[in-house]
CSV table of C-alpha atoms in Angstrom, one decimal:
chain,number,residue,atom,x,y,z
A,1,MET,CA,68.0,-3.6,31.8
A,2,LEU,CA,66.4,-4.7,28.5
A,3,LYS,CA,63.4,-5.9,30.4
A,4,ASN,CA,62.9,-2.6,32.2
A,5,LYS,CA,63.3,-0.7,28.9
A,6,GLY,CA,60.7,-2.9,27.2
A,7,HIS,CA,58.3,-2.4,30.1
A,8,SER,CA,58.6,1.4,30.0
A,9,SER,CA,58.2,1.5,26.3
A,10,LYS,CA,54.9,-0.5,26.6
A,11,LYS,CA,53.5,2.0,29.1
A,12,ASP,CA,54.4,4.9,26.8
A,13,ASN,CA,52.8,3.2,23.8
A,14,LEU,CA,49.7,2.5,25.9
A,15,ALA,CA,49.4,6.2,26.9
A,16,VAL,CA,49.9,7.3,23.3
A,17,ASN,CA,47.2,4.8,22.1
A,18,ALA,CA,44.8,6.0,24.8
A,19,VAL,CA,45.2,9.7,23.8
A,20,ALA,CA,44.8,8.8,20.1
A,21,LEU,CA,41.7,6.8,20.8
A,22,GLN,CA,40.1,9.6,22.8
A,23,ASP,CA,40.9,12.1,20.0
A,24,HIS,CA,39.4,9.7,17.4
A,25,ILE,CA,36.2,9.4,19.4
A,26,LEU,CA,35.8,13.1,19.6
A,27,ARG,CA,36.4,13.7,15.9
A,28,ASP,CA,34.4,10.8,14.4
A,29,LEU,CA,31.4,11.1,16.7
A,30,GLN,CA,31.3,14.9,16.1
A,31,LEU,CA,31.5,15.6,19.8
A,32,ARG,CA,33.5,18.8,19.4
A,33,ASN,CA,31.1,20.8,21.5
A,34,LEU,CA,31.3,18.2,24.4
A,35,SER,CA,32.6,19.7,27.6
A,36,VAL,CA,35.1,17.5,29.2
A,37,ALA,CA,34.2,19.1,32.5
A,38,ASP,CA,30.8,17.4,32.3
A,39,HIS,CA,31.7,14.3,34.4
A,40,SER,CA,28.4,12.5,33.8
A,41,LYS,CA,28.9,12.5,30.0
A,42,THR,CA,32.6,11.9,30.1
A,43,GLN,CA,32.1,8.9,32.4
A,44,LYS,CA,29.5,7.4,30.2
A,45,LEU,CA,31.9,7.7,27.2
A,46,GLY,CA,34.8,6.4,29.3
A,47,LEU,CA,36.7,9.7,28.9
A,48,ILE,CA,39.2,11.1,31.5
A,49,GLY,CA,38.4,14.7,32.7
A,50,PRO,CA,41.2,17.3,32.8
A,51,PRO,CA,42.7,18.2,36.2
A,52,PRO,CA,41.2,21.2,38.0
A,53,PRO,CA,42.9,24.6,37.4
A,54,GLN,CA,45.6,25.8,39.7
A,55,LEU,CA,44.4,27.9,42.6
A,56,SER,CA,45.5,31.5,42.6
A,57,SER,CA,47.1,33.3,45.6
A,58,ASP,CA,43.8,34.8,46.8
A,59,GLU,CA,42.2,31.4,46.6
A,60,TRP,CA,45.0,29.8,48.6
A,61,GLU,CA,44.7,32.6,51.2
A,62,LYS,CA,41.0,31.8,51.6
A,63,VAL,CA,41.8,28.1,52.0
A,64,LYS,CA,44.4,28.9,54.6
A,65,GLN,CA,42.0,31.2,56.5
A,66,ARG,CA,39.4,28.4,56.4
A,67,SER,CA,42.0,26.0,57.8
A,68,LEU,CA,42.8,28.4,60.6
A,69,LEU,CA,39.2,28.8,61.5
A,70,GLN,CA,38.8,25.1,61.7
A,71,GLY,CA,41.9,24.9,64.0
A,72,ASP,CA,43.6,22.2,61.9
A,73,SER,CA,47.1,23.5,62.7
A,74,VAL,CA,46.4,23.4,66.4
A,75,GLN,CA,45.2,19.8,66.4
A,76,PRO,CA,47.5,16.8,65.9
A,77,CYS,CA,48.1,15.4,62.4
A,78,PRO,CA,45.0,13.3,61.5
A,79,ILE,CA,47.2,10.5,60.1
A,80,CYS,CA,50.0,9.9,62.7
A,81,LYS,CA,48.2,11.7,65.6
A,82,GLU,CA,51.5,13.5,66.4
A,83,GLU,CA,51.8,17.2,67.1
A,84,PHE,CA,53.0,19.4,64.3
A,85,GLU,CA,55.5,21.3,66.5
A,86,LEU,CA,58.2,23.0,64.4
A,87,ARG,CA,57.9,20.6,61.4
A,88,PRO,CA,56.5,22.0,58.1
A,89,GLN,CA,52.9,21.1,57.1
A,90,VAL,CA,51.1,20.3,53.8
A,91,LEU,CA,47.9,22.3,53.2
A,92,LEU,CA,45.5,20.7,50.7
A,93,SER,CA,43.1,22.7,48.5
A,94,CYS,CA,40.3,21.3,50.7
A,95,SER,CA,41.8,23.2,53.7
A,96,HIS,CA,43.0,20.1,55.5
A,97,VAL,CA,46.5,19.9,57.0
A,98,PHE,CA,49.0,17.0,57.4
A,99,HIS,CA,52.6,16.4,58.1
A,100,ARG,CA,55.0,17.3,55.2
A,101,VAL,CA,57.9,15.5,57.1
A,102,SER,CA,57.2,12.5,59.3
A,103,PRO,CA,57.8,12.7,63.0
A,104,PRO,CA,61.0,11.3,64.4
A,105,LEU,CA,59.4,8.1,65.7
A,106,THR,CA,57.5,7.3,62.6
A,107,PRO,CA,58.7,5.8,59.2
A,108,VAL,CA,60.8,8.1,57.1
A,109,GLN,CA,58.1,8.6,54.5
A,110,ALA,CA,55.8,11.6,55.0
A,111,CYS,CA,52.3,11.0,56.4
A,112,LEU,CA,50.4,12.1,53.3
A,113,GLN,CA,52.7,10.2,50.9
A,114,ALA,CA,52.4,7.1,53.0
A,115,PHE,CA,48.6,7.4,52.9
A,116,GLU,CA,48.5,7.8,49.1
A,117,LYS,CA,50.8,4.8,48.7
A,118,PHE,CA,48.6,2.8,51.0
A,119,THR,CA,45.3,3.7,49.3
A,120,ASN,CA,46.8,3.8,45.8
A,121,LYS,CA,44.9,6.9,44.9
A,122,LYS,CA,45.2,10.7,45.4
A,123,THR,CA,42.3,11.5,47.8
A,124,CYS,CA,42.1,13.6,51.0
A,125,PRO,CA,42.2,11.3,54.1
A,126,LEU,CA,39.4,13.3,55.7
A,127,CYS,CA,37.0,14.6,53.0
A,128,ARG,CA,38.0,12.1,50.2
A,129,LYS,CA,38.4,14.9,47.7
A,130,ASN,CA,40.2,13.9,44.5
A,131,GLN,CA,42.9,15.7,42.6
A,132,TYR,CA,43.7,18.0,45.4
A,133,GLN,CA,46.5,20.6,45.3
A,134,THR,CA,49.1,21.1,48.0
A,135,ARG,CA,51.1,23.9,49.4
A,136,VAL,CA,53.7,23.9,52.2
A,137,ILE,CA,52.8,26.1,55.2
A,138,HIS,CA,54.4,26.7,58.7
A,139,ASP,CA,51.3,27.8,60.7
A,140,GLY,CA,51.8,24.9,63.1
A,141,ALA,CA,55.3,26.0,63.9
A,142,ARG,CA,54.1,29.6,64.6
A,143,LEU,CA,51.2,28.4,66.8
A,144,PHE,CA,53.5,25.9,68.6
A,145,ARG,CA,56.0,28.8,69.4
A,146,ILE,CA,53.1,30.9,70.7
A,147,LYS,CA,51.9,27.9,72.8
A,148,CYS,CA,55.4,27.3,74.2
A,149,VAL,CA,55.9,31.0,75.0
A,150,THR,CA,52.5,31.1,76.7
A,151,ARG,CA,53.3,28.0,78.8
A,152,ILE,CA,56.7,29.4,79.8
A,153,GLN,CA,55.1,32.7,80.8
A,154,ALA,CA,52.4,30.9,82.8
A,155,TYR,CA,55.0,28.8,84.6
A,156,TRP,CA,57.1,31.9,85.4
A,157,ARG,CA,54.2,33.9,86.6
A,158,GLY,CA,53.1,30.9,88.8
A,159,TYR,CA,56.7,30.7,90.2
A,160,VAL,CA,56.8,34.5,91.0
A,161,VAL,CA,53.4,34.4,92.7
A,162,ARG,CA,54.3,31.3,94.8
A,163,LYS,CA,57.6,32.9,95.8
A,164,TRP,CA,55.8,36.2,96.7
A,165,TYR,CA,53.2,34.3,98.7
A,166,ARG,CA,55.9,32.3,100.5
A,167,ASN,CA,57.7,35.5,101.4
A,168,LEU,CA,54.4,37.0,102.5
A,169,ARG,CA,53.7,34.0,104.8
A,170,GLU,CA,57.2,34.3,106.3
A,171,THR,CA,56.9,38.0,107.0
A,172,VAL,CA,53.2,38.7,107.8
A,173,PRO,CA,51.8,36.8,110.9
A,174,PRO,CA,48.4,35.1,110.2
A,175,THR,CA,45.2,36.1,112.0
A,176,ASP,CA,44.3,32.7,113.2
A,177,ALA,CA,45.5,32.1,116.8
A,178,LYS,CA,47.0,28.6,116.3
A,179,LEU,CA,48.8,29.6,113.1
A,180,ARG,CA,50.0,32.8,114.7
A,181,LYS,CA,51.5,30.9,117.6
A,182,LYS,CA,53.3,28.5,115.2
A,183,PHE,CA,54.5,31.5,113.2
A,184,PHE,CA,56.1,33.2,116.2
A,185,GLU,CA,57.5,29.9,117.4
A,186,LYS,CA,59.2,29.4,114.1
A,187,LYS,CA,60.5,33.0,114.1
A,188,PHE,CA,61.9,32.5,117.6
A,189,THR,CA,63.6,29.3,116.6
A,190,GLU,CA,65.2,30.9,113.5
A,191,ILE,CA,66.5,33.8,115.5
A,192,SER,CA,68.0,31.5,118.2
A,193,HIS,CA,69.6,29.4,115.5
A,194,ARG,CA,71.1,32.5,113.8
A,195,ILE,CA,72.5,33.7,117.2
A,196,LEU,CA,74.0,30.3,117.9
A,197,CYS,CA,75.5,30.1,114.4
A,198,SER,CA,77.0,33.6,114.6
A,199,TYR,CA,78.4,33.1,118.1
A,200,ASN,CA,81.9,31.6,117.8
A,201,THR,CA,83.1,30.3,121.1
A,202,ASN,CA,86.6,29.2,121.8
A,203,ILE,CA,86.3,27.0,125.0
A,204,GLU,CA,90.0,27.2,125.8
A,205,GLU,CA,90.1,31.0,125.6
A,206,LEU,CA,86.9,31.2,127.6
A,207,PHE,CA,88.3,29.1,130.4
A,208,ALA,CA,91.6,31.0,130.4
A,209,GLU,CA,89.7,34.3,130.7
A,210,ILE,CA,87.7,32.9,133.6
A,211,ASP,CA,90.9,31.7,135.4
A,212,ARG,CA,92.4,35.2,134.9
A,213,CYS,CA,89.4,37.0,136.3
A,214,LEU,CA,89.3,34.6,139.3
A,215,ALA,CA,93.0,35.2,140.0
A,216,ILE,CA,92.5,39.0,139.9
A,217,ASN,CA,89.6,38.8,142.3
A,218,ARG,CA,91.6,36.6,144.7
A,219,SER,CA,94.4,39.1,144.7
A,220,VAL,CA,92.0,42.0,145.3
A,221,LEU,CA,90.4,40.2,148.2
A,222,GLN,CA,93.7,39.2,149.6
A,223,GLN,CA,94.9,42.9,149.5
A,224,PHE,CA,91.6,44.0,151.1
A,225,GLU,CA,91.9,41.4,153.9
A,226,GLU,CA,95.5,42.4,154.5
A,227,LYS,CA,94.4,46.0,154.9
A,228,TYR,CA,91.1,45.8,156.6
A,229,GLY,CA,90.8,42.2,157.8
A,230,HIS,CA,92.8,42.6,161.0
A,231,GLU,CA,91.4,44.1,164.2
A,232,MET,CA,92.7,47.6,164.9
A,233,THR,CA,94.5,48.1,168.2
A,234,GLU,CA,93.7,50.7,170.9
A,235,GLU,CA,96.8,52.7,169.9
A,236,GLU,CA,95.6,52.9,166.3
A,237,TRP,CA,92.1,54.0,167.5
A,238,GLU,CA,93.7,56.7,169.7
A,239,LYS,CA,95.6,58.1,166.7
A,240,ILE,CA,92.4,58.0,164.6
A,241,GLN,CA,90.5,59.8,167.4
A,242,VAL,CA,93.2,62.5,167.6
A,243,GLN,CA,92.9,63.0,163.9
A,244,ALA,CA,89.1,63.3,164.2
A,245,LEU,CA,89.4,65.9,166.9
A,246,ARG,CA,91.7,67.9,164.6
A,247,ARG,CA,88.8,67.9,162.0
A,248,GLU,CA,86.7,69.7,164.6
A,249,THR,CA,83.5,68.0,163.4
A,250,HIS,CA,80.6,69.1,165.6
A,251,GLU,CA,77.6,67.7,163.8
A,252,CYS,CA,76.6,64.4,162.1
A,253,SER,CA,77.0,64.6,158.3
A,254,ILE,CA,74.0,62.3,157.9
A,255,CYS,CA,71.3,63.9,160.1
A,256,LEU,CA,73.1,67.3,160.6
A,257,ALA,CA,72.4,67.1,164.3
A,258,PRO,CA,75.0,68.0,167.0
A,259,LEU,CA,77.4,65.2,168.0
A,260,SER,CA,77.9,64.1,171.6
A,261,PRO,CA,81.4,65.0,172.5
A,262,ALA,CA,83.6,62.2,173.7
A,263,GLY,CA,84.0,62.1,177.5
A,264,GLY,CA,80.3,62.8,178.2
A,265,GLN,CA,77.9,65.6,177.8
A,266,ARG,CA,74.9,66.5,179.9
A,267,VAL,CA,71.6,66.6,178.0
A,268,GLY,CA,68.4,68.4,179.0
A,269,ALA,CA,65.3,66.8,180.4
A,270,GLY,CA,63.3,64.9,177.7
A,271,GLN,CA,66.3,64.4,175.5
A,272,ARG,CA,68.2,61.2,174.7
A,273,SER,CA,71.9,61.0,174.2
A,274,ARG,CA,73.1,59.5,170.9
A,275,GLU,CA,76.1,57.2,170.7
A,276,THR,CA,78.9,58.4,168.5
A,277,ALA,CA,80.6,56.1,166.0
A,278,LEU,CA,84.2,56.7,165.0
A,279,LEU,CA,85.3,55.2,161.7
A,280,SER,CA,88.7,54.0,160.7
A,281,CYS,CA,88.9,56.8,158.1
A,282,SER,CA,88.6,59.3,161.0
A,283,HIS,CA,85.1,60.5,160.2
A,284,VAL,CA,82.5,60.7,163.0
A,285,PHE,CA,78.7,60.0,162.8
A,286,HIS,CA,75.8,59.2,165.0
A,287,HIS,CA,75.8,55.4,165.4
A,288,ALA,CA,72.1,55.2,164.8
A,289,CYS,CA,72.4,57.2,161.6
A,290,LEU,CA,75.3,55.0,160.4
A,291,LEU,CA,73.3,51.9,161.1
A,292,ALA,CA,70.3,53.3,159.1
A,293,LEU,CA,72.6,54.1,156.2
A,294,GLU,CA,74.1,50.6,156.3
A,295,GLU,CA,70.7,49.1,156.1
A,296,PHE,CA,69.7,51.5,153.3
A,297,SER,CA,72.8,50.6,151.2
A,298,VAL,CA,71.6,47.7,149.2
A,299,GLY,CA,74.3,45.2,148.2
A,300,ASP,CA,76.8,46.2,150.8
A,301,ARG,CA,77.8,43.6,153.4
A,302,PRO,CA,80.3,43.9,156.1
A,303,PRO,CA,83.2,44.5,155.9
A,304,PHE,CA,82.3,46.2,152.6
A,305,HIS,CA,80.4,49.2,153.9
A,306,ALA,CA,81.7,52.5,152.5
A,307,CYS,CA,82.0,55.8,154.4
A,308,PRO,CA,79.4,58.3,153.3
A,309,LEU,CA,82.0,61.0,152.9
A,310,CYS,CA,85.2,59.4,151.6
A,311,ARG,CA,83.7,56.1,150.2
A,312,SER,CA,86.4,54.0,151.8
A,313,CYS,CA,85.7,50.7,153.6
A,314,TYR,CA,85.9,51.2,157.3
A,315,GLN,CA,85.9,49.7,160.7
A,316,LYS,CA,83.9,51.5,163.4
A,317,LYS,CA,84.3,52.1,167.2
A,318,ILE,CA,81.6,53.3,169.6
A,319,LEU,CA,82.9,56.3,171.6
A,320,GLU,CA,81.9,56.5,175.2
A,321,SER,CA,79.7,59.5,175.9
C-alpha cells in the first residue's frame, strides 16, 4: 500500500512540475502571443497542444450522415470482423464505427478499447486520427432489423410463390404432350387411391349378402320350376282351350289378322293357312307371330318368354287347323 501511494504521488508531482515548467517558459521567454494550436511551433518548443474542442450536435449529425453514406454501419466491425447486429456501436469524430461491446465469442473487452490498449495510443484504427471523440449510436441495430425483416419477407414471398406454382402445376395440365400424359396419369392414380381409401369393405358382410341373394334366387327358381317346369297334360290343355273359346278372340293381338279357328277352316285360293298357338295363360296368337316376337325379345330364353298381353311365363300348344 505504501509503495502504491508513493508511486502515485510521484506521478502527481511530475505532472505538476511539467505544468509549472511550461508556464515558466511562456512567461520568461515572453511567448504570451504564442498560439498553442500552432503544432509546428509547440512541437519545436516541446509543448503539448490542447485537446480539440467538443463537437456540437450539428457537427455530430454531419459525422453520422457521412458514416451512413460510407456504409460503415452495414459493414462488419473493422477490428473483429463481426457483424454489429443488435449491439451498440461507437462513432468516432472521424466518422468511423466500431463495436462498443465485444461480440459473444471475443474477449470481454470492447474492440476499440482493446485496440487502444494494444497500440498504447488513442488513434483511429483506420485513418490514424489522434484525439478523436466518441459517441454511442445504434444505427447498426436499426439496419440489422431492416435487413432481417427484408430477408423474412423475401423468404415468405418465395414460399408463397412456390406454393402457388405447385398448386398451379397440380390443377392446370401442361401443354407438352409427355408432361400432359404424366399429369393425367397422376390424376387418375390419385382418384383411384381416394376411391379405394374411401371404400370400406367388410368381407364377412359381403359374403353373407352374396349367400343371401343366392338363396333367394334358388327359391325363386325352384318355385318357378314347380309351377312351369312340368309338362301340362291333355286335360289341362282342354280346360285352357275352353277358357280361350270363352274369350271369343277372333284375331291375333300381334298382327291383328284373323285367327284360324280350331277344327279347320277353308281358305281361298292363293292364301296360306296360319297355325294357331294356344298359351298356358289362355291367350291365342298366330304361331309365326309368336315366334317372331320371341326372337325379337332380347334377353328372354325359354322357358322365360312372357305373354305379350298378361306378361306371364307360358307354355304353348299348336292347335290343329
